[in-house]
Backbone as numpy.savetxt, mean C-alpha at the origin, in Angstrom:
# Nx Ny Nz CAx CAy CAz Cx Cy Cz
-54.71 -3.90 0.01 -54.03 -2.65 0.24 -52.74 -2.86 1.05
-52.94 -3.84 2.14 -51.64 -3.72 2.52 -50.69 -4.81 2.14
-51.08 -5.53 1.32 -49.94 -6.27 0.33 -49.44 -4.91 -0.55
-50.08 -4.29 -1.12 -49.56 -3.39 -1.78 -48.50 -2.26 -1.46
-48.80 -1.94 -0.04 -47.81 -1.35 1.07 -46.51 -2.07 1.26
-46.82 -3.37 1.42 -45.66 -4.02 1.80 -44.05 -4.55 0.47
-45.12 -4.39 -0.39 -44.43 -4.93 -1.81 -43.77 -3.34 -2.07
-44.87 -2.25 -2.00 -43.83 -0.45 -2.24 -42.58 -0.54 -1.06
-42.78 -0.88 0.21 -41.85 -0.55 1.00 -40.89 -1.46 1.03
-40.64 -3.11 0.19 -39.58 -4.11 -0.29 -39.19 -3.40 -1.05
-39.83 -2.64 -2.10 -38.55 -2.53 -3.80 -38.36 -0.71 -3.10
-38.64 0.03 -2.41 -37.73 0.60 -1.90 -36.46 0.85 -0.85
-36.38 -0.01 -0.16 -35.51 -1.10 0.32 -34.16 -1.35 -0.49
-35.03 -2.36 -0.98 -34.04 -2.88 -2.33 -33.57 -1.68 -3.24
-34.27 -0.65 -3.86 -33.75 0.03 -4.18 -32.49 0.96 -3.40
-32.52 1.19 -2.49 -31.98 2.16 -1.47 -30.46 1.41 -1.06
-30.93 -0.28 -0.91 -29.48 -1.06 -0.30 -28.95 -0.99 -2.07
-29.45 -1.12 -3.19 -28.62 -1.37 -4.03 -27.54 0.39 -4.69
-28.23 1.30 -4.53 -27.56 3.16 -4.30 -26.88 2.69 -3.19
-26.93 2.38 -2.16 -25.76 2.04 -1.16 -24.73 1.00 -1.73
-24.84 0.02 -1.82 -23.87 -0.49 -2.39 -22.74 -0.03 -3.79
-23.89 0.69 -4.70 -23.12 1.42 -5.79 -22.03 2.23 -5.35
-22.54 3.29 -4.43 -21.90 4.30 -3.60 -20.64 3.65 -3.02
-20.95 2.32 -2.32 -19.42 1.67 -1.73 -18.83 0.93 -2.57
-19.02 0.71 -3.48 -17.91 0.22 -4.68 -17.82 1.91 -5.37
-18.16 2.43 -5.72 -17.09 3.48 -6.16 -16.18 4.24 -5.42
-16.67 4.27 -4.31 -15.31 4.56 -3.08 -14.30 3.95 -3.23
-14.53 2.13 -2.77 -13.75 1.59 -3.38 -12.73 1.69 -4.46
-13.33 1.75 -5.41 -12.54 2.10 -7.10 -11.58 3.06 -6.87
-12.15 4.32 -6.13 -11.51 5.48 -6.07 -10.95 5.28 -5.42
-10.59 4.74 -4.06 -9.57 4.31 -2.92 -8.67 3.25 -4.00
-9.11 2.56 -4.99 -8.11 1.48 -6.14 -7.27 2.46 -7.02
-7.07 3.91 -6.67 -6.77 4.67 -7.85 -5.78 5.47 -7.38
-4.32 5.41 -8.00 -3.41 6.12 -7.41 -3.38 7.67 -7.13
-4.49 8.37 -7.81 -4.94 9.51 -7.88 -5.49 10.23 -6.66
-5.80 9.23 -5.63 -6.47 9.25 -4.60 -5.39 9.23 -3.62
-4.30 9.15 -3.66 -3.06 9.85 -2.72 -2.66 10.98 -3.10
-2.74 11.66 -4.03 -2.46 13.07 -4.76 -2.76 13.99 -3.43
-3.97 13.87 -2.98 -4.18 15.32 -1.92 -3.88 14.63 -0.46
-3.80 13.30 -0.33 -3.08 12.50 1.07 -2.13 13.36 2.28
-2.03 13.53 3.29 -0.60 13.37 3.97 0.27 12.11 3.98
0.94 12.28 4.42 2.17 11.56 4.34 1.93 10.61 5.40
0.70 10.65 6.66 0.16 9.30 7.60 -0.83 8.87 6.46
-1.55 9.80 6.14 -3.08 9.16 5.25 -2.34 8.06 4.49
-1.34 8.52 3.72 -0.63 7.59 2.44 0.03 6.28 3.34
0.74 6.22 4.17 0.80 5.29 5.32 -0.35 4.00 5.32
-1.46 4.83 5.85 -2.62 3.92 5.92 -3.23 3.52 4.98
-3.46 4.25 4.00 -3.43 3.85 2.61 -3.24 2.39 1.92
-1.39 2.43 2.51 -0.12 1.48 1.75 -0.83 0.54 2.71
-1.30 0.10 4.27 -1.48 -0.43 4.70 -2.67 -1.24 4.42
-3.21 -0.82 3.78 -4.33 -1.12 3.00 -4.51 -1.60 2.43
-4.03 -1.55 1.11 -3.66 -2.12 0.11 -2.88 -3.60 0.53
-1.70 -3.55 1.63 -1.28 -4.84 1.61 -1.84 -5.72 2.49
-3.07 -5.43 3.35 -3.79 -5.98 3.75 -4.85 -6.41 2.38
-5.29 -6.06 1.83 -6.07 -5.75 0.16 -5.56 -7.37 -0.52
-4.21 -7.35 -0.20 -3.15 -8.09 -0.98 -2.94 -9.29 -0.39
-3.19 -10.03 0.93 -3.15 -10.94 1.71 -2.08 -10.56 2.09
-1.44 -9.36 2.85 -0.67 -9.30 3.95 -1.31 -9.78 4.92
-0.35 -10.17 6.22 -1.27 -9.97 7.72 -0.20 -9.40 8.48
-0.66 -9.39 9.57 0.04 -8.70 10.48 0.73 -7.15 10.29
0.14 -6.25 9.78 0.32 -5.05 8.77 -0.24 -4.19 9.97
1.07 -3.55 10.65 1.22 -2.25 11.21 1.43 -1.04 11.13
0.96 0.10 11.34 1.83 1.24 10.45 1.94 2.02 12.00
3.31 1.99 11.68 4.42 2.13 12.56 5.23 3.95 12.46
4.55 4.39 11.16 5.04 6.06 10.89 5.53 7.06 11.97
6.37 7.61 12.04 6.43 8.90 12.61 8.05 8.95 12.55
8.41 10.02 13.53 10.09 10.14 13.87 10.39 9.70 14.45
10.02 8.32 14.83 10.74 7.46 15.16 10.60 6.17 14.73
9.88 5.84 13.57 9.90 4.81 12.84 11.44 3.84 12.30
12.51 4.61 12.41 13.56 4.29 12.30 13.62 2.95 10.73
13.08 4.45 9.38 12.80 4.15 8.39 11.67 2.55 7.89
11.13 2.33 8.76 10.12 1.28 9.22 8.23 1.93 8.98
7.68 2.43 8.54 6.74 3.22 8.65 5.68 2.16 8.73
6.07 0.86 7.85 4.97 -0.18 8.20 5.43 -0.69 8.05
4.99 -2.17 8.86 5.52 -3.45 9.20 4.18 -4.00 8.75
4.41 -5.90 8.49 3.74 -6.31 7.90 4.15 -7.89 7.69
3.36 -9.07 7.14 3.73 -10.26 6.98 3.18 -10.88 5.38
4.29 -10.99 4.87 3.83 -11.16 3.18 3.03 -12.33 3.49
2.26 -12.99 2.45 1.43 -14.13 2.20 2.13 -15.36 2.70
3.20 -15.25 2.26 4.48 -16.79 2.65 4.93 -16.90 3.85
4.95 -15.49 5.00 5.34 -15.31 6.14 6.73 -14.42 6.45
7.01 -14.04 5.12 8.28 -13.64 5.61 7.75 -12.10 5.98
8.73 -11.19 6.84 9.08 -10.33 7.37 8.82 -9.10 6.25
7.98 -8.07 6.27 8.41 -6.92 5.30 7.89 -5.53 6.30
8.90 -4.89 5.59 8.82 -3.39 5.81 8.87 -2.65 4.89
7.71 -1.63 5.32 7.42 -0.51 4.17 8.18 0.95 4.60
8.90 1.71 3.81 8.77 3.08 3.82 8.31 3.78 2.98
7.30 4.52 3.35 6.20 5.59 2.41 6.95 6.74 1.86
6.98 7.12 1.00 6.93 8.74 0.64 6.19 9.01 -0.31
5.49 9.83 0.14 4.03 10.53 -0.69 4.62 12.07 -1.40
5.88 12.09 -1.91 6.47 12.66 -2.40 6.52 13.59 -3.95
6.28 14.55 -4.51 6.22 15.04 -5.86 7.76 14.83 -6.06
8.75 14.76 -5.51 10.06 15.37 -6.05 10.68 13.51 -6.18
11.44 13.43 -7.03 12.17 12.11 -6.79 12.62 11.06 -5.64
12.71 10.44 -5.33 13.23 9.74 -4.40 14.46 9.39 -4.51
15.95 9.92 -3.83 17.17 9.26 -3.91 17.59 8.09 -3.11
19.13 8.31 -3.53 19.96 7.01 -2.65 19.79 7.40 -1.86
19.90 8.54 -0.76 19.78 8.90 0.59 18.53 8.45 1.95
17.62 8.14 1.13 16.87 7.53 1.13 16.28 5.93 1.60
17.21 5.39 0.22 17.12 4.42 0.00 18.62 3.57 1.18
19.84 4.68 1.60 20.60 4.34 2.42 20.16 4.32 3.97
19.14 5.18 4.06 18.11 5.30 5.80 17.23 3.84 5.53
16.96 3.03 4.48 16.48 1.90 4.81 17.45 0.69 5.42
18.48 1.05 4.11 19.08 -0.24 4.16 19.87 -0.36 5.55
20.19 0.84 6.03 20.91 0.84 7.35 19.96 0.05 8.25
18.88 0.16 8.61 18.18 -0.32 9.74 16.90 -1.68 8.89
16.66 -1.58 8.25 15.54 -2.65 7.38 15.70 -4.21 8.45
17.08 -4.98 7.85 17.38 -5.68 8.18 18.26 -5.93 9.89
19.15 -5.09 10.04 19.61 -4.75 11.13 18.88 -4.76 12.32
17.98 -3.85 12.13 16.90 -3.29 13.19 15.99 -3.66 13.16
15.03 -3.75 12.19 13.66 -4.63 12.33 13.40 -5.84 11.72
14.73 -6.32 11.36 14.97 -8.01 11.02 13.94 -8.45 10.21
13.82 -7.41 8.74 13.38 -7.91 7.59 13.76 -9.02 6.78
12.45 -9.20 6.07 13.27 -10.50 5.35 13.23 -9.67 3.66
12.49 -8.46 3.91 12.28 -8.07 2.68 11.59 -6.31 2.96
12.18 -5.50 2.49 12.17 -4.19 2.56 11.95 -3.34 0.97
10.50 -2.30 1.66 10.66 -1.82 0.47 10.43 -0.32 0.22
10.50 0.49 -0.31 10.26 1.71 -0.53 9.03 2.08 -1.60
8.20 2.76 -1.02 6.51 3.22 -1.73 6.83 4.31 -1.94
6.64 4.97 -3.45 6.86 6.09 -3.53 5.56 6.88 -4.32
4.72 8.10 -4.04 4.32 8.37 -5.18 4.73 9.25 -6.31
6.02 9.10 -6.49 6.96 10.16 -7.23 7.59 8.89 -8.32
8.38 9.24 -8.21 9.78 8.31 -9.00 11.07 8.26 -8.19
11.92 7.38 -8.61 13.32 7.02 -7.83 14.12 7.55 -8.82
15.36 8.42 -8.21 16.22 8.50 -9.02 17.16 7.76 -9.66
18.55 7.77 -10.56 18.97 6.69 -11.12 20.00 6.40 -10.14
20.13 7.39 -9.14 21.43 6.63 -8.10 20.72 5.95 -6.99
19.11 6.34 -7.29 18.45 5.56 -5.83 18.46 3.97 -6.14
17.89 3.97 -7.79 17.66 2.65 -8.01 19.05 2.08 -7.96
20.36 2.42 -8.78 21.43 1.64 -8.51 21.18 0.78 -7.22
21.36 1.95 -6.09 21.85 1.51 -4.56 21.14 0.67 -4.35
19.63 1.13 -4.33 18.50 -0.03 -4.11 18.60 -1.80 -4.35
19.17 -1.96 -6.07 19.50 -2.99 -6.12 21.07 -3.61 -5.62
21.60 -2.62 -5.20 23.13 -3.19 -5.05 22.77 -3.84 -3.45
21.81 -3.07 -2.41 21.61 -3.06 -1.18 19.95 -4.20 -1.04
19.76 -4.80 -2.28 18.32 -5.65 -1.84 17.29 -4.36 -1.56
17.26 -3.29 -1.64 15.44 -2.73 -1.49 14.73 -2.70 -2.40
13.56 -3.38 -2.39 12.98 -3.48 -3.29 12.26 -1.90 -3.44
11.86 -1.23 -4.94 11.41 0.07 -5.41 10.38 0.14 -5.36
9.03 0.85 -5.19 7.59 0.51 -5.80 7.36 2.48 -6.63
7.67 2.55 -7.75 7.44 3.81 -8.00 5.88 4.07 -8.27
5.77 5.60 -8.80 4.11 5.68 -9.17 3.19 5.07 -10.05
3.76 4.43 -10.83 3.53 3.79 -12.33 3.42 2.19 -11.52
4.15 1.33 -10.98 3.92 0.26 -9.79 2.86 0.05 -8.91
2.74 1.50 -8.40 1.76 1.67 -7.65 0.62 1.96 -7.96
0.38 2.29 -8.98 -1.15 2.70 -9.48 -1.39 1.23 -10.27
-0.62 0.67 -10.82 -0.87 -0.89 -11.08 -1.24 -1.83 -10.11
-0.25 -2.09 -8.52 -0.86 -2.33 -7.70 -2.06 -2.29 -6.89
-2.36 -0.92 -7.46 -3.67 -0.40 -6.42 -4.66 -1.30 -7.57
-4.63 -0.48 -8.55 -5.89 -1.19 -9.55 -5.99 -2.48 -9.22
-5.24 -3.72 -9.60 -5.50 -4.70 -9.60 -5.36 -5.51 -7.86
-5.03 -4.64 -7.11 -4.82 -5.88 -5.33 -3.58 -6.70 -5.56
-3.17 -6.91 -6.36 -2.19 -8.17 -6.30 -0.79 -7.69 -6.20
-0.32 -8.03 -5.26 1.30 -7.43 -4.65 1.94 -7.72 -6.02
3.17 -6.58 -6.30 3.82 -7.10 -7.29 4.52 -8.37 -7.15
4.59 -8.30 -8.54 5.41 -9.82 -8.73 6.87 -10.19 -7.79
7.24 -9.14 -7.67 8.88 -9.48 -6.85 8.47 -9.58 -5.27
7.26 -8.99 -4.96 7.63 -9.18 -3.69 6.83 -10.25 -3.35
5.90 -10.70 -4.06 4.74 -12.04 -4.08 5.49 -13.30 -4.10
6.58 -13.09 -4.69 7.10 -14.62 -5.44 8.52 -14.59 -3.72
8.40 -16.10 -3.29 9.09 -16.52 -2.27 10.71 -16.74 -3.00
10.99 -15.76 -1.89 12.61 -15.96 -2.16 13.38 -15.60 -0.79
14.47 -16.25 -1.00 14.97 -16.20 0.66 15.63 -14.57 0.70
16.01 -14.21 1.78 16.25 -12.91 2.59 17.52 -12.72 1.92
17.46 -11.62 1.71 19.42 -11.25 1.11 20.10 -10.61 2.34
């Protein structure tokens, strides 16, 4: 009888840790899904991005957000070591050059990036992206980002070692 006790109270156990584990991989998934910043604030999405590039073999990944971030919202250390900074916008409406000019002013200047980028969950406009590439910021639009999230793996431009512009 009480082998029999002991063997019911193992496979419920086991049953119970394996519904727990299911439960934390679909969180997971759902935290992997760009859909899951849709109802975010604009810190949540922050910590989020921070997430993810920790997710990604960042280290040193700070989130630095507020009014006085001085377009810096997270700081961070790519895989290779170089220097990056994130600015978030958890945005429905486009993202412009104006924008993309509050990075480039301070990115490098001020928090002595080696590589700067803009997270958006919207889209960039066509004068943001010009500037962006004329000024080195790298883009991450919503379509980027929901690729990123799914798979963990930093995009290709900012993964691959290249020196500081």
């Amino acid at each position: 009888m009480a082998t029999l006790l002991v063997i019911a109270l193992a496979a419920a156990a086991t049953l119970a840790i394996r519904k727990l584990l299911a439960r934390r991989a679909e969180r997971q998934a759902e935290a992997a899904t760009i859909a899951a910043t849709d109802g975010m604030s604009g810190t949540a999405f922050e910590h989020w991005t921070a997430n993810l590039l920790r997710r990604s073999g960042c280290g040193k990944v700070e989130v630095r957000g507020g009014s006085g971030d001085l377009g810096a919202d997270i700081t961070a250390r790519l895989p290779d070591g170089r220097k990056l900074i994130v600015q978030c916008k958890r945005w429905a409406k486009p993202v412009g050059s104006g924008e993309v000019q509050k990075v480039a002013g301070t990115a490098r200047a001020v928090h002595g990036a080696d590589v700067a980028v803009i997270v958006t969950t919207s889209r960039f406009t066509a004068g943001g992206i010009d500037l962006a590439s004329r000024v080195g910021i790298d883009l991450i639009d919503r379509s980027a980002l929901a690729t990123w999230a799914a798979s963990g793996m930093l995009p290709h431009y900012l993964a691959a070692a290249k020196s500081p512009r």
